[in-house]
CSV table of C-alpha atoms in Angstrom, one decimal:
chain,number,residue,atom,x,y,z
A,214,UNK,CA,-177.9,-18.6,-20.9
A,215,UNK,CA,-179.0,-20.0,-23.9
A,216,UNK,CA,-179.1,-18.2,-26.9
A,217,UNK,CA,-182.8,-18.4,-27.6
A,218,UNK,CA,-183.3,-17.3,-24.1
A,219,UNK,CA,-181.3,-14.0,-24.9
A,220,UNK,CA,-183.0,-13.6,-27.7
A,221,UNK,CA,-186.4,-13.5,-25.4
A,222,UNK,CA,-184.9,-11.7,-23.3
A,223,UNK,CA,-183.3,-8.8,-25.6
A,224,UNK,CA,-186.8,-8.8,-27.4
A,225,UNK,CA,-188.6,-8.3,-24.0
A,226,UNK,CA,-185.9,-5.3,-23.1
A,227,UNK,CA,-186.8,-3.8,-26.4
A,228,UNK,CA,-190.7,-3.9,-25.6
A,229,UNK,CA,-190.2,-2.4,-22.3
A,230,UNK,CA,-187.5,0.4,-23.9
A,231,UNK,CA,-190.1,1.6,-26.2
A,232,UNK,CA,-192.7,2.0,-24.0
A,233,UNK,CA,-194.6,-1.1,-24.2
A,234,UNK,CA,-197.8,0.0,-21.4
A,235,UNK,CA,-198.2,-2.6,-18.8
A,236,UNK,CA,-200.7,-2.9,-15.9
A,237,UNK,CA,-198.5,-1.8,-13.7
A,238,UNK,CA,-201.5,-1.2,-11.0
A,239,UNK,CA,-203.4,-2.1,-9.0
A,240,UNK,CA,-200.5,-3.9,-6.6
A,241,UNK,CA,-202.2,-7.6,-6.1
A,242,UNK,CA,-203.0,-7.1,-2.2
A,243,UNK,CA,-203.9,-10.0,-1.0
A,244,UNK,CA,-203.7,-13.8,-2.6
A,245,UNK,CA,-206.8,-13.4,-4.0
A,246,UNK,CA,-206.1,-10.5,-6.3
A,247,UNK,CA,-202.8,-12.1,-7.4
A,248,UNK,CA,-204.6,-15.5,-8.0
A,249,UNK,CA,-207.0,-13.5,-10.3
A,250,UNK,CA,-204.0,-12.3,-12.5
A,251,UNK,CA,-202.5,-15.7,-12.9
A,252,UNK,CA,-205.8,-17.0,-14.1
A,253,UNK,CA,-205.7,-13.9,-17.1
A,254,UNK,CA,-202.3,-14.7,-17.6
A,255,UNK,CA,-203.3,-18.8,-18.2
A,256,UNK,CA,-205.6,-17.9,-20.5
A,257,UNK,CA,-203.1,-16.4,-23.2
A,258,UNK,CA,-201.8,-18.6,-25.8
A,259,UNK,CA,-198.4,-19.6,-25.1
A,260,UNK,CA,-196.2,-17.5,-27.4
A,261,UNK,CA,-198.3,-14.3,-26.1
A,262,UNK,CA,-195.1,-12.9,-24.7
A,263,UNK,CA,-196.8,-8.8,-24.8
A,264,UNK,CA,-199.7,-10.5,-23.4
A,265,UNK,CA,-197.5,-11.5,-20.3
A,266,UNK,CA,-195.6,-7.9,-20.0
A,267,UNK,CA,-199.2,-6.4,-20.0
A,268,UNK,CA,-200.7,-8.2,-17.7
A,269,UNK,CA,-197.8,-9.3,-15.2
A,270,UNK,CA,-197.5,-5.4,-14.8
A,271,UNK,CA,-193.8,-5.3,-15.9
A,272,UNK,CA,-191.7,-2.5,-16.3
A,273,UNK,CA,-187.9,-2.4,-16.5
A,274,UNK,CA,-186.3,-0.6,-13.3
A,275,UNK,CA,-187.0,-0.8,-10.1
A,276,UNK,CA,-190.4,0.1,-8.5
A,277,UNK,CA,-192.3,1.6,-5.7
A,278,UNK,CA,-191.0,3.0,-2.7
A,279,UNK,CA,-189.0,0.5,-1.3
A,280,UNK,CA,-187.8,-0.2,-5.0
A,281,UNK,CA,-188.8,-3.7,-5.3
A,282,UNK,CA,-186.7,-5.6,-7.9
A,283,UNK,CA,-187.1,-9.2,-9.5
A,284,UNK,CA,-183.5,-9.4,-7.3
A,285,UNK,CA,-185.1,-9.8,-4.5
A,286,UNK,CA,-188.2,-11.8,-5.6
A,287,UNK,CA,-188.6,-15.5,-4.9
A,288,UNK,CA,-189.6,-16.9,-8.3
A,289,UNK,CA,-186.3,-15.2,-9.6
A,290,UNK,CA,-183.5,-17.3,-10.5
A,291,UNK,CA,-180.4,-15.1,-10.5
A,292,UNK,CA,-177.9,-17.0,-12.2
A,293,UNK,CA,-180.8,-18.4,-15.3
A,294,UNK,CA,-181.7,-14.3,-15.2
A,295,UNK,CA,-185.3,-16.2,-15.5
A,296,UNK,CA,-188.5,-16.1,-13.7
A,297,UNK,CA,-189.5,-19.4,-12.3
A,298,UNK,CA,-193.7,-18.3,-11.5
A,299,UNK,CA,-194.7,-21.4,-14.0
A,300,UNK,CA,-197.8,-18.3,-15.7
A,301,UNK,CA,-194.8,-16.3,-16.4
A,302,UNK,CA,-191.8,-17.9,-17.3
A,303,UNK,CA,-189.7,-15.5,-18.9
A,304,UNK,CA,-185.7,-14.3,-18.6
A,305,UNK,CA,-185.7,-11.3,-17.1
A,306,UNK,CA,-182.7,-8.8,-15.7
A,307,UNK,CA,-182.1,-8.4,-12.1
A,308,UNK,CA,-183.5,-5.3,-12.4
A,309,UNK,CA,-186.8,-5.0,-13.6
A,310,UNK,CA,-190.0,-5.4,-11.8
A,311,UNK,CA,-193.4,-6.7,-12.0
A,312,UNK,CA,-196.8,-6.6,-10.0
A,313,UNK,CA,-196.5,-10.2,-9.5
A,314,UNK,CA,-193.5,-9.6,-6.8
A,315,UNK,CA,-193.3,-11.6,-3.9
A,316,UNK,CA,-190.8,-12.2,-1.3
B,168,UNK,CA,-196.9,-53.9,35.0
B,169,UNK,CA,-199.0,-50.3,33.9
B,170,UNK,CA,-202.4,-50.5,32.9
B,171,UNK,CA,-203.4,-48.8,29.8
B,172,UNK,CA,-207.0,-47.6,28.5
B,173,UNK,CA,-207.5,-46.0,25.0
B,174,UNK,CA,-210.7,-45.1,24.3
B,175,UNK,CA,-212.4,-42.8,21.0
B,176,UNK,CA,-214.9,-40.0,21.0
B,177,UNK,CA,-215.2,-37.6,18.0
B,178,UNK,CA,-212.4,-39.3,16.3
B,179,UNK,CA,-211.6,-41.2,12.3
B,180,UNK,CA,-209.4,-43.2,14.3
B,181,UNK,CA,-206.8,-41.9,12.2
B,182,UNK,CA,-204.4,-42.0,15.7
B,183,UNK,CA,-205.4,-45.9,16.3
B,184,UNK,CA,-203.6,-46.3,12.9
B,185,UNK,CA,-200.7,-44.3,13.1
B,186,UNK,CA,-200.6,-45.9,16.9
B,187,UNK,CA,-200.3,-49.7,15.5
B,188,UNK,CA,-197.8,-48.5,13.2
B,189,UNK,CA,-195.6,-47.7,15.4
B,190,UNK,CA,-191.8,-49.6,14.9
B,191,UNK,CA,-189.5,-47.8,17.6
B,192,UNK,CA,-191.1,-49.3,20.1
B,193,UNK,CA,-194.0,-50.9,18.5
B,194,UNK,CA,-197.4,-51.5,19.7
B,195,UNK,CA,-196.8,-55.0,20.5
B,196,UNK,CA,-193.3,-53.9,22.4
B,197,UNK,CA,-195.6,-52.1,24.6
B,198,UNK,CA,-196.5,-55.9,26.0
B,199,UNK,CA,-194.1,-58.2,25.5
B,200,UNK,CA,-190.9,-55.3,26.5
B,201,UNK,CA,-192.6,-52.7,28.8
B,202,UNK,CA,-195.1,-54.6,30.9
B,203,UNK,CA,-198.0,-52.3,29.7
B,204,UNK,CA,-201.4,-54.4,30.1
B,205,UNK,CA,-203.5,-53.0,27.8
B,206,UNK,CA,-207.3,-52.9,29.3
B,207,UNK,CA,-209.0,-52.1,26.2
B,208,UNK,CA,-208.3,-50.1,22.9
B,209,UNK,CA,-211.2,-49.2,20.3
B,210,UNK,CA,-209.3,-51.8,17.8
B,211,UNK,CA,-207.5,-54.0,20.4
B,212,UNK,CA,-210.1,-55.1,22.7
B,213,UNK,CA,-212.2,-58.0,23.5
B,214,UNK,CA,-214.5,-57.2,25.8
B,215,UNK,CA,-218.2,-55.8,24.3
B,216,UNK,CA,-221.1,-54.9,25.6
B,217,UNK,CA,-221.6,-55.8,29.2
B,218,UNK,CA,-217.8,-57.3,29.7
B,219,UNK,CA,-216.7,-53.7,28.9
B,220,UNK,CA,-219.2,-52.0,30.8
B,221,UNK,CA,-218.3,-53.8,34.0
B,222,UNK,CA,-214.7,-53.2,32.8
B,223,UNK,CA,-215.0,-49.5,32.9
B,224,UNK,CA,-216.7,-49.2,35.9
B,225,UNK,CA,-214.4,-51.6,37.5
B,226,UNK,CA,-211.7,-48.4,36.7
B,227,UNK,CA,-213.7,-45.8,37.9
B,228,UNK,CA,-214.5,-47.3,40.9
B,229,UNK,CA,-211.0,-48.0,41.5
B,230,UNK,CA,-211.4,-51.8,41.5
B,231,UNK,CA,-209.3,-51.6,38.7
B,232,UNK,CA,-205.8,-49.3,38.6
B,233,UNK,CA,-206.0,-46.9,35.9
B,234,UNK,CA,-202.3,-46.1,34.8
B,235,UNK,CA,-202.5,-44.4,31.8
B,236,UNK,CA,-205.8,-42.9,30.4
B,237,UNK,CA,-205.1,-42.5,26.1
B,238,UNK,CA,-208.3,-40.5,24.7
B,239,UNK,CA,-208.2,-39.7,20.9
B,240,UNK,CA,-210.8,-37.5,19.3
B,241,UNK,CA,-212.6,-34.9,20.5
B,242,UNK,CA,-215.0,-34.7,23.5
B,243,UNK,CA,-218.5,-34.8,22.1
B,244,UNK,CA,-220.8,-31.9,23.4
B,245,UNK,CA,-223.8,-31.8,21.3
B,246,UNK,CA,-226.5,-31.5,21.1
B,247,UNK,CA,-227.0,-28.2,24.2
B,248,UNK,CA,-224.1,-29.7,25.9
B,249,UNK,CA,-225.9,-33.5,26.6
B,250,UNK,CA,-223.0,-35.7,25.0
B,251,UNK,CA,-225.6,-37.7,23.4
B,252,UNK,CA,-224.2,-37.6,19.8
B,253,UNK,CA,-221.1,-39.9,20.9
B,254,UNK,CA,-222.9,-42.5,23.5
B,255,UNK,CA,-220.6,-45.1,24.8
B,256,UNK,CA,-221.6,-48.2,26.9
B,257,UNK,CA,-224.6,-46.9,28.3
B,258,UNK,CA,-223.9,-43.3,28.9
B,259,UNK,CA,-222.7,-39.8,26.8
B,260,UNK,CA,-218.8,-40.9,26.7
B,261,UNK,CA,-217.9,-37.7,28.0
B,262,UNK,CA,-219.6,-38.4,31.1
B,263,UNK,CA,-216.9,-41.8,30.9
B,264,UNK,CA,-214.2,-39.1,30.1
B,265,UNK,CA,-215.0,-37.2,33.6
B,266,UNK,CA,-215.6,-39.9,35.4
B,267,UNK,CA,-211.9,-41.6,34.0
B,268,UNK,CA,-209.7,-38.7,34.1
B,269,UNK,CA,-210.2,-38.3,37.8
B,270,UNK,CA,-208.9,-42.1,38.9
B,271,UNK,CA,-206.1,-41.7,35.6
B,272,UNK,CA,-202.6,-41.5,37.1
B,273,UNK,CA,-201.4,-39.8,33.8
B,274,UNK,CA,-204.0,-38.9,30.9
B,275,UNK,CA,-202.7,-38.3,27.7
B,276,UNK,CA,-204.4,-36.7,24.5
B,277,UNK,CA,-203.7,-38.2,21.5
B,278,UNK,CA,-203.8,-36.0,17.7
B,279,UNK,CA,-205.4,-32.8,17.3
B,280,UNK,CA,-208.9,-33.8,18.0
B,281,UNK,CA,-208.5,-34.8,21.8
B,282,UNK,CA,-205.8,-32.3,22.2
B,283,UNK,CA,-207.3,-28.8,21.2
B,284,UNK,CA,-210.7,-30.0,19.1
B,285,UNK,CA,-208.9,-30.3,15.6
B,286,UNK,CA,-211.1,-30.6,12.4
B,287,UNK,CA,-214.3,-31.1,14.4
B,288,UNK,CA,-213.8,-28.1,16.7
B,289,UNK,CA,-213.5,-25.8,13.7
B,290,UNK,CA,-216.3,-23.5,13.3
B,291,UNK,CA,-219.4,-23.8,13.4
B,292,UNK,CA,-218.2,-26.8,15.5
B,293,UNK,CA,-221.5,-28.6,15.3
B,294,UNK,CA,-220.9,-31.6,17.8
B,295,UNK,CA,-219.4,-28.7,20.1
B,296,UNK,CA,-216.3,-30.1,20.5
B,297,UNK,CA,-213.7,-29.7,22.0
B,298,UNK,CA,-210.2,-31.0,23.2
B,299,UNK,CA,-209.4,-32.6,26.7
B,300,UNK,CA,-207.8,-29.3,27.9
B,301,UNK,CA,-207.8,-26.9,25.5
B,302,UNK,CA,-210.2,-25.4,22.5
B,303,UNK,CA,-207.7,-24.0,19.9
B,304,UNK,CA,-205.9,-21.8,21.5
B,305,UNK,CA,-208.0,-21.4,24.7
B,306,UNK,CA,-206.9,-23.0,27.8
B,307,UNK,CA,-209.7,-25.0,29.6
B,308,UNK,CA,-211.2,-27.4,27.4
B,309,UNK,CA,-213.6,-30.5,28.9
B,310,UNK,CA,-211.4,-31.2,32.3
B,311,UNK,CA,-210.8,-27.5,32.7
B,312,UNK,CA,-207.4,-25.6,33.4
B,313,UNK,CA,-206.7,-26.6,36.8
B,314,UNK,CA,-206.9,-30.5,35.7
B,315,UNK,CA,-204.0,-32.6,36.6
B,316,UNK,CA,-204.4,-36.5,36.6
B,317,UNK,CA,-203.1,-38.3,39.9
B,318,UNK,CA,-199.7,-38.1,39.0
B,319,UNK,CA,-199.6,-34.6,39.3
B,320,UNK,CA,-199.8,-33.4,35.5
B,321,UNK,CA,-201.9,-31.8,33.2
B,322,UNK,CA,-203.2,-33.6,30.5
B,323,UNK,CA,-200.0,-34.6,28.0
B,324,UNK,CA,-200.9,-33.4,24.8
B,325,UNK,CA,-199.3,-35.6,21.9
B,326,UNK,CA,-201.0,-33.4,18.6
B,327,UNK,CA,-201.1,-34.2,15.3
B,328,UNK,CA,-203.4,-35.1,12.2
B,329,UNK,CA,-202.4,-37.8,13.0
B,330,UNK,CA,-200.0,-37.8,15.9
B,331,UNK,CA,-196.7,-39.7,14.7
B,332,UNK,CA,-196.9,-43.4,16.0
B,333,UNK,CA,-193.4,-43.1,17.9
B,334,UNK,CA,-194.4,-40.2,19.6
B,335,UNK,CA,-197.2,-41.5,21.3
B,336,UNK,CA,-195.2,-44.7,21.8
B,337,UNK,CA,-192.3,-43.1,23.2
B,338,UNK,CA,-194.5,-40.9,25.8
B,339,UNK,CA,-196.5,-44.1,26.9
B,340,UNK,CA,-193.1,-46.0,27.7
B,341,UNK,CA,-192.0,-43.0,29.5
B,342,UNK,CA,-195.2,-43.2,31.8
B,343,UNK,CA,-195.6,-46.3,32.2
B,344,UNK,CA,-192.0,-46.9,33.2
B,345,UNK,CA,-191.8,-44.3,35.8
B,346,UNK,CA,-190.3,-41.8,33.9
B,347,UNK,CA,-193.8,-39.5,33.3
B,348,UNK,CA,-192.2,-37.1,36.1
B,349,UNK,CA,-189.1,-36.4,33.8
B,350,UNK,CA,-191.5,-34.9,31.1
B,351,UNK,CA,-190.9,-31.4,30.8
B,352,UNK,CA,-194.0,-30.1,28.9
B,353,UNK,CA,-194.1,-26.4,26.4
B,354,UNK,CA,-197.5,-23.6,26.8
B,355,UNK,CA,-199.5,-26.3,25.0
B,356,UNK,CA,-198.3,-29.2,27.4
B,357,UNK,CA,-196.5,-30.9,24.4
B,358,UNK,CA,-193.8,-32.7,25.8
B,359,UNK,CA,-190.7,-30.6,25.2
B,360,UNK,CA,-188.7,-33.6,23.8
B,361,UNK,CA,-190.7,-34.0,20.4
B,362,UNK,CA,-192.1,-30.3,20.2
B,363,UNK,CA,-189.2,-27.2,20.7
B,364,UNK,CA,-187.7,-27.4,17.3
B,365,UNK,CA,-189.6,-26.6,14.1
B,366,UNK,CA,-191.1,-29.1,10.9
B,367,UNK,CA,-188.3,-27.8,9.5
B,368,UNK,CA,-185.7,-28.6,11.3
B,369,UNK,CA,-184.0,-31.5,9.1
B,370,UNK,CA,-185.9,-30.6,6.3
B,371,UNK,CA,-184.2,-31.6,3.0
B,372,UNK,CA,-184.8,-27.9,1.4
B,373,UNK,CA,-183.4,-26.1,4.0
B,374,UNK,CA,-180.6,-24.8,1.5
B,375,UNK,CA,-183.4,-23.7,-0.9
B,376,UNK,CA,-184.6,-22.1,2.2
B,377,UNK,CA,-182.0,-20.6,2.7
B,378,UNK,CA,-181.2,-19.2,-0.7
B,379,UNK,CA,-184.7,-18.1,-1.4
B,380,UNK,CA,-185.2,-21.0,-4.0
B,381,UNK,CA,-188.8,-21.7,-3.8
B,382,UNK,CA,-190.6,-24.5,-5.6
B,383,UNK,CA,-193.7,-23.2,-7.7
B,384,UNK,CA,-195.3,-26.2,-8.8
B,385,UNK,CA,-196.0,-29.7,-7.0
B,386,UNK,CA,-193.3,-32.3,-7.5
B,387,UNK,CA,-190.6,-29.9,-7.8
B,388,UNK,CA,-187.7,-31.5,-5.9
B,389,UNK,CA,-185.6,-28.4,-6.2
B,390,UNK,CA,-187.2,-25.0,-4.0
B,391,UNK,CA,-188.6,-24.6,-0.8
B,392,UNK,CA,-192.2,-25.3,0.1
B,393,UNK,CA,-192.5,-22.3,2.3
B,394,UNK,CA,-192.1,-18.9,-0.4
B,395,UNK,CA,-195.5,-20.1,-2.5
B,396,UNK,CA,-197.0,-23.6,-1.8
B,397,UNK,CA,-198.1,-22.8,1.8
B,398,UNK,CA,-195.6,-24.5,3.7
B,399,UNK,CA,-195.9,-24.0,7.5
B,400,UNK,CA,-192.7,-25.8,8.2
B,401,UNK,CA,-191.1,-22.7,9.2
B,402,UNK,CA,-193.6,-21.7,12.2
B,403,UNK,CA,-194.6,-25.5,12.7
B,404,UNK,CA,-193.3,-26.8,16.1
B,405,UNK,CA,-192.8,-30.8,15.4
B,406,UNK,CA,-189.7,-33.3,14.9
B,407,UNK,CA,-191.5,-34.5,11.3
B,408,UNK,CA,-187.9,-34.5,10.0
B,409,UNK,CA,-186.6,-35.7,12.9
B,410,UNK,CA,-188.3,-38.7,13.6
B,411,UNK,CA,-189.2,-39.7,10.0
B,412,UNK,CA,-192.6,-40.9,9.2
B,413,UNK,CA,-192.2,-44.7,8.0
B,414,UNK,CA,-188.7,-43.9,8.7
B,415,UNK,CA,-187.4,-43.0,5.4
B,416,UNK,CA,-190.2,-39.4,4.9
B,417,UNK,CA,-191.9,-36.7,5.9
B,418,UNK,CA,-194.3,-34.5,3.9
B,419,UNK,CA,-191.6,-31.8,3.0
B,420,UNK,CA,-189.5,-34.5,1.9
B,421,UNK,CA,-192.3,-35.8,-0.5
B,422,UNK,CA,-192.6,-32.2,-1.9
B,423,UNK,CA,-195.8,-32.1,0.3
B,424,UNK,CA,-195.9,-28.7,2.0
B,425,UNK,CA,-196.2,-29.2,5.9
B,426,UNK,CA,-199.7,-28.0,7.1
B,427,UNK,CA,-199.1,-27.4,10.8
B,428,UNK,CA,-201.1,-30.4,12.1
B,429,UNK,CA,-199.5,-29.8,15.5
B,430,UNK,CA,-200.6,-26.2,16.1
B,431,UNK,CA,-203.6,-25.9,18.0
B,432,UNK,CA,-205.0,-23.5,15.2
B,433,UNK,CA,-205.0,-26.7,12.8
B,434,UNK,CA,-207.0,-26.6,10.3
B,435,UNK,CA,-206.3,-22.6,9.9
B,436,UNK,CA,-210.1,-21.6,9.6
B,437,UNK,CA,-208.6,-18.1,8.6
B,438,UNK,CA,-207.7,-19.4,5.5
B,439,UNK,CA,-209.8,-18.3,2.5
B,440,UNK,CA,-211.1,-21.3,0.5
B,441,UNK,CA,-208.7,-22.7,-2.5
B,442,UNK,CA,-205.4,-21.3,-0.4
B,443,UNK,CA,-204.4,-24.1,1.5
B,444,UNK,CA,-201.6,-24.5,-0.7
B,445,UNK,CA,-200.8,-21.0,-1.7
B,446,UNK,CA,-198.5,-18.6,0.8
B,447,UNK,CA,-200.9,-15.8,2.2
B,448,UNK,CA,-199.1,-12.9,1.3
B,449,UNK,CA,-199.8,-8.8,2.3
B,450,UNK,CA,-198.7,-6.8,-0.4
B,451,UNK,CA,-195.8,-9.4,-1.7
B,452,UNK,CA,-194.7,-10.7,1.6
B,453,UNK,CA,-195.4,-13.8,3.8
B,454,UNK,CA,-198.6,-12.8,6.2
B,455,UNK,CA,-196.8,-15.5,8.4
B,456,UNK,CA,-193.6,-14.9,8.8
B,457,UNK,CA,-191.0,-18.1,10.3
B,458,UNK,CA,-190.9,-17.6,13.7
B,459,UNK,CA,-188.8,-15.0,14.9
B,460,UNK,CA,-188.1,-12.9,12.1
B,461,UNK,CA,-190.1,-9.8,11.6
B,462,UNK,CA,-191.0,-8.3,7.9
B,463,UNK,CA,-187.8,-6.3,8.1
B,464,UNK,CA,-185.1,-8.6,8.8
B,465,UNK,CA,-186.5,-11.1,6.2
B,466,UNK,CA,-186.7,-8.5,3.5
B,467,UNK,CA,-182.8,-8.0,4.4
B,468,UNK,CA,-182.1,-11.3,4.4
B,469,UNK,CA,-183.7,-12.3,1.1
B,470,UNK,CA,-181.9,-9.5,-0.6
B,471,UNK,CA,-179.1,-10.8,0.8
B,472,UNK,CA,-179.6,-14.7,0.1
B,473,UNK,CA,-180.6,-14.2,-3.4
B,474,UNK,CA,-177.3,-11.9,-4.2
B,475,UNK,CA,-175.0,-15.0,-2.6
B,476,UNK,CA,-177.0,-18.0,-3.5
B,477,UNK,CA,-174.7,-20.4,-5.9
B,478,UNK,CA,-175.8,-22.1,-8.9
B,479,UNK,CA,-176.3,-25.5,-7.9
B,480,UNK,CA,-179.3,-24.2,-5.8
B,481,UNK,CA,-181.1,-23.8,-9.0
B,482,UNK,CA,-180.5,-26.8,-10.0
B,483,UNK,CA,-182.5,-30.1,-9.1
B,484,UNK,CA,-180.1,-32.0,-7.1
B,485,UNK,CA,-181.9,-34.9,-7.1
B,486,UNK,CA,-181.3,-36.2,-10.8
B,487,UNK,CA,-180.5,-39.7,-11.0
C-alpha cells in the first residue's frame, strides 16, 4: 500500500477511534434507498473524506447480526485494503463496516 | 430440397439481421450447401402483391410443401383480438399464422418476440401480443399448448433480442436435413444443444466471479458484471460465450452486462426504472441469486472467495 494511502487510511481509523458519528441507519433496503445515498455522497467535494464516513454509515468493527464486514463485501479489495464503490473510494481494514455493504 | 418460409408480424426485424449475418453456415449456405429453397423471406423475396398472395395460398392449400415455417415477431392481437394492426396480403397475418402452422412440417419461432411476446408483450402489451406458444412464462400462446407442427413437434423456440444468427442457422440445417427428430428440446422448447449451460459459461470474468471481484463502473475490464452492474449471466440460459457473436465477442466480453434476452421474462418488467444496470439487492444481497445457490451458501462462499482470492485478481489483466 502506498504511503499516502496509509496515511488515509490511519487518519480514517483515527476518525472512527474518536467517535466520529456516522449514519449508521437506516440499512439501504432496497436499490433505491442505496442509490439515494450514492447520489449525497456525489455531491461532496472530493477531499470531503468525514463527509464519506458520515454518510456511507461507517463504523470500525463488524456490524449487525450476522456481523457483516467490508471482508466479505464485493467492492472490497483485500490485498489494496481499499474500497472499490467508485462514491467511496477509500482504504479501509478488513474489518470495519459500512451501510453501503453488499454481497 | 426443404422449403423454407419466413415471414414477420410485430417484429424490428432485428432477427432478419442477425439471420443474414450468419457465417457458420451462412444464409446463402442454406442454398447453395443444404438444398433449402427459400419461398419467401420479408428481406429475401421477390414476389409482391398478388404473386405472394397466390404464393401463400399455394402453401396453405397444400399445393405448395411447407417444410419449415420461420415466424419472427410477435403475433399481432389488437385491437379486441381482430389482428388488424399487423394486415398481411389481404388478411390479419395471424389469420396466415393459423392457417400456416397447420400445413408446416416443423415451425420455428425466431427471437423473443415470436417466442414468448418479448418487448411488445410487456405490459400493457397494447397490440396484445403474444408469442407462437407461449406468453412470458405461460404456456399456450397463439397456436395453443397442444400445437405440434406435422413433424410431430411443438413449436422450436430459438429466443433472443436478437436470436444469434448460427443458432437459427444451425436449427434450420438440422430440419431441413432430416435431423429435426434428433432435437431434444428444454421447459421452454429451446433446443437443448444451444440452451442447458448458462451466458456465463465461457465468460472471460469467470475468475472475478469467482473471487468476488466485481466491476463498478462501465469499461472496467477487471471484475465481474454480475455483483453491481446487473449482469444476468449467472441465471441466463444461452451459449453467448460459446458461440461468439461475430466470432471474436459477446456482451460480457465487451464489459456489457448480459440482460437475459433468452429468458421468457425478457425485458424484466419487474424492474424499477433507472436499474437495468444496477444488481437488485434485498438488504445487501443479490434478489436473484445464480442459479442454484441459495442466500446461504453464497454468503459462505463469498466469505470464503474473498479470504483466498490472489492478487492478480485485482489487477486488470488486460494491460497491453
Amino acid at each position: 500500500m502506498g504511503s499516502d494511502r496509509e496515511d488515509v487510511l490511519k487518519t480514517i481509523a483515527e476518525m472512527l477511534a474518536a467517535g466520529l458519528e456516522t449514519e449508521v441507519e437506516p440499512f439501504p433496503e432496497t436499490d433505491k434507498e442505496f442509490g439515494d445515498i450514492l447520489i449525497k455522497l456525489r455531491q461532496l467535494g472530493p477531499d470531503d473524506l468525514e463527509g464519506k464516513l458520515v454518510i456511507g454509515g461507517f463504523v470500525d468493527h463488524p456490524y449487525g447480526p450476522e456481523q457483516q464486514r467490508c471482508m466479505e463485501c464485493m467492492y472490497f479489495l483485500v490485498h489494496r485494503k481499499w474500497c472499490d464503490l467508485p462514491e467511496l473510494a477509500v482504504p479501509v481494514e478488513p474489518e470495519w463496516w459500512c451501510r453501503l455493504w453488499r454481497i | 430440397m426443404a422449403n423454407l418460409l419466413w415471414l414477420q408480424g410485430g417484429a424490428c426485424s432485428g432477427n432478419t439481421m442477425s439471420f443474414l449475418n450468419a457465417e457458420e453456415p451462412s444464409a446463402c449456405d442454406l442454398v447453395t450447401d443444404f438444398g433449402i429453397n427459400v419461398l419467401w423471406h420479408p428481406s429475401l423475396g421477390v414476389e409482391l402483391g398478388e404473386n405472394l398472395k397466390r404464393l401463400l395460398d399455394a402453401i396453405v392449400s397444400g399445393e405448395v410443401a411447407l417444410d419449415i415455417f420461420v415466424f419472427e415477431g410477435t403475433v399481432v392481437n389488437a385491437p379486441a383480438g381482430t389482428g388488424e394492426w399487423n394486415r398481411f396480403c389481404g388478411r390479419p397475418m395471424k389469420d396466415w399464422v393459423a392457417d400456416l402452422a397447420k400445413v408446416a412440417t416443423f415451425t420455428v419461432a425466431v427471437g423473443d418476440c415470436a417466442t414468448w411476446g418479448g418487448i411488445p408483450a410487456t405490459a400493457p402489451n397494447p397490440s396484445e401480443s403474444e408469442g407462437l406458444q407461449f406468453l412470458k412464462r405461460e404456456h399456450g400462446g397463439f397456436l395453443g399448448k397442444e400445437y405440434t407442427s406435422k413433424a410431430g413437434l411443438p413449436v422450436i423456440n430459438i429466443p433472443g433480442c436478437p436470436a444469434h444468427p448460427d443458432w437459427i442457422t444451425q436449427i434450420v440445417v438440422a430440419v431441413a436435413t432430416g435431423r429435426g427428430g434428433d432435437l431434444t428440446l428444454d421447459e421452454f422448447q429451446r433446443p437443448k444443444t444451444f440452451f442447458t449451460s448458462f451466458t456465463q459459461t465461457g465468460c472471460t470474468r469467470n475468475m472475478h466471479f469467482a473471487y468476488k471481484v466485481s466491476a463498478t463502473e462501465f469499461g472496467q475490464r477487471k471484475g465481474c458484471l454480475f455483483y453491481d452492474l446487473g449482469c444476468r449471466g449467472p441465471m441466463t440460459h444461452s451459449p453467448c460465450n460459446r458461440i461468439l457473436w461475430n466470432r471474436v465477442s459477446s456482451k460480457t466480453r465487451a464489459g456489457m452486462p448480459c440482460l437475459g434476452c433468452t429468458e421468457p421474462e425478457f425485458p424484466f418488467f419487474d424492474l424499477e426504472p433507472g436499474t437495468l444496470f444496477k444488481t437488485q439487492t434485498v438488504m445487501g444481497a443479490p434478489k436473484d441469486m445464480p442459479t442454484g445457490v441459495d442466500k446461504a451458501g453464497y454468503i459462505k462462499l463469498t466469505a470464503a472467495a474473498k479470504a483466498a482470492s490472489p492478487a492478480w485478481a485485482e489487477e486488470d489483466l488486460f494491460v497491453v
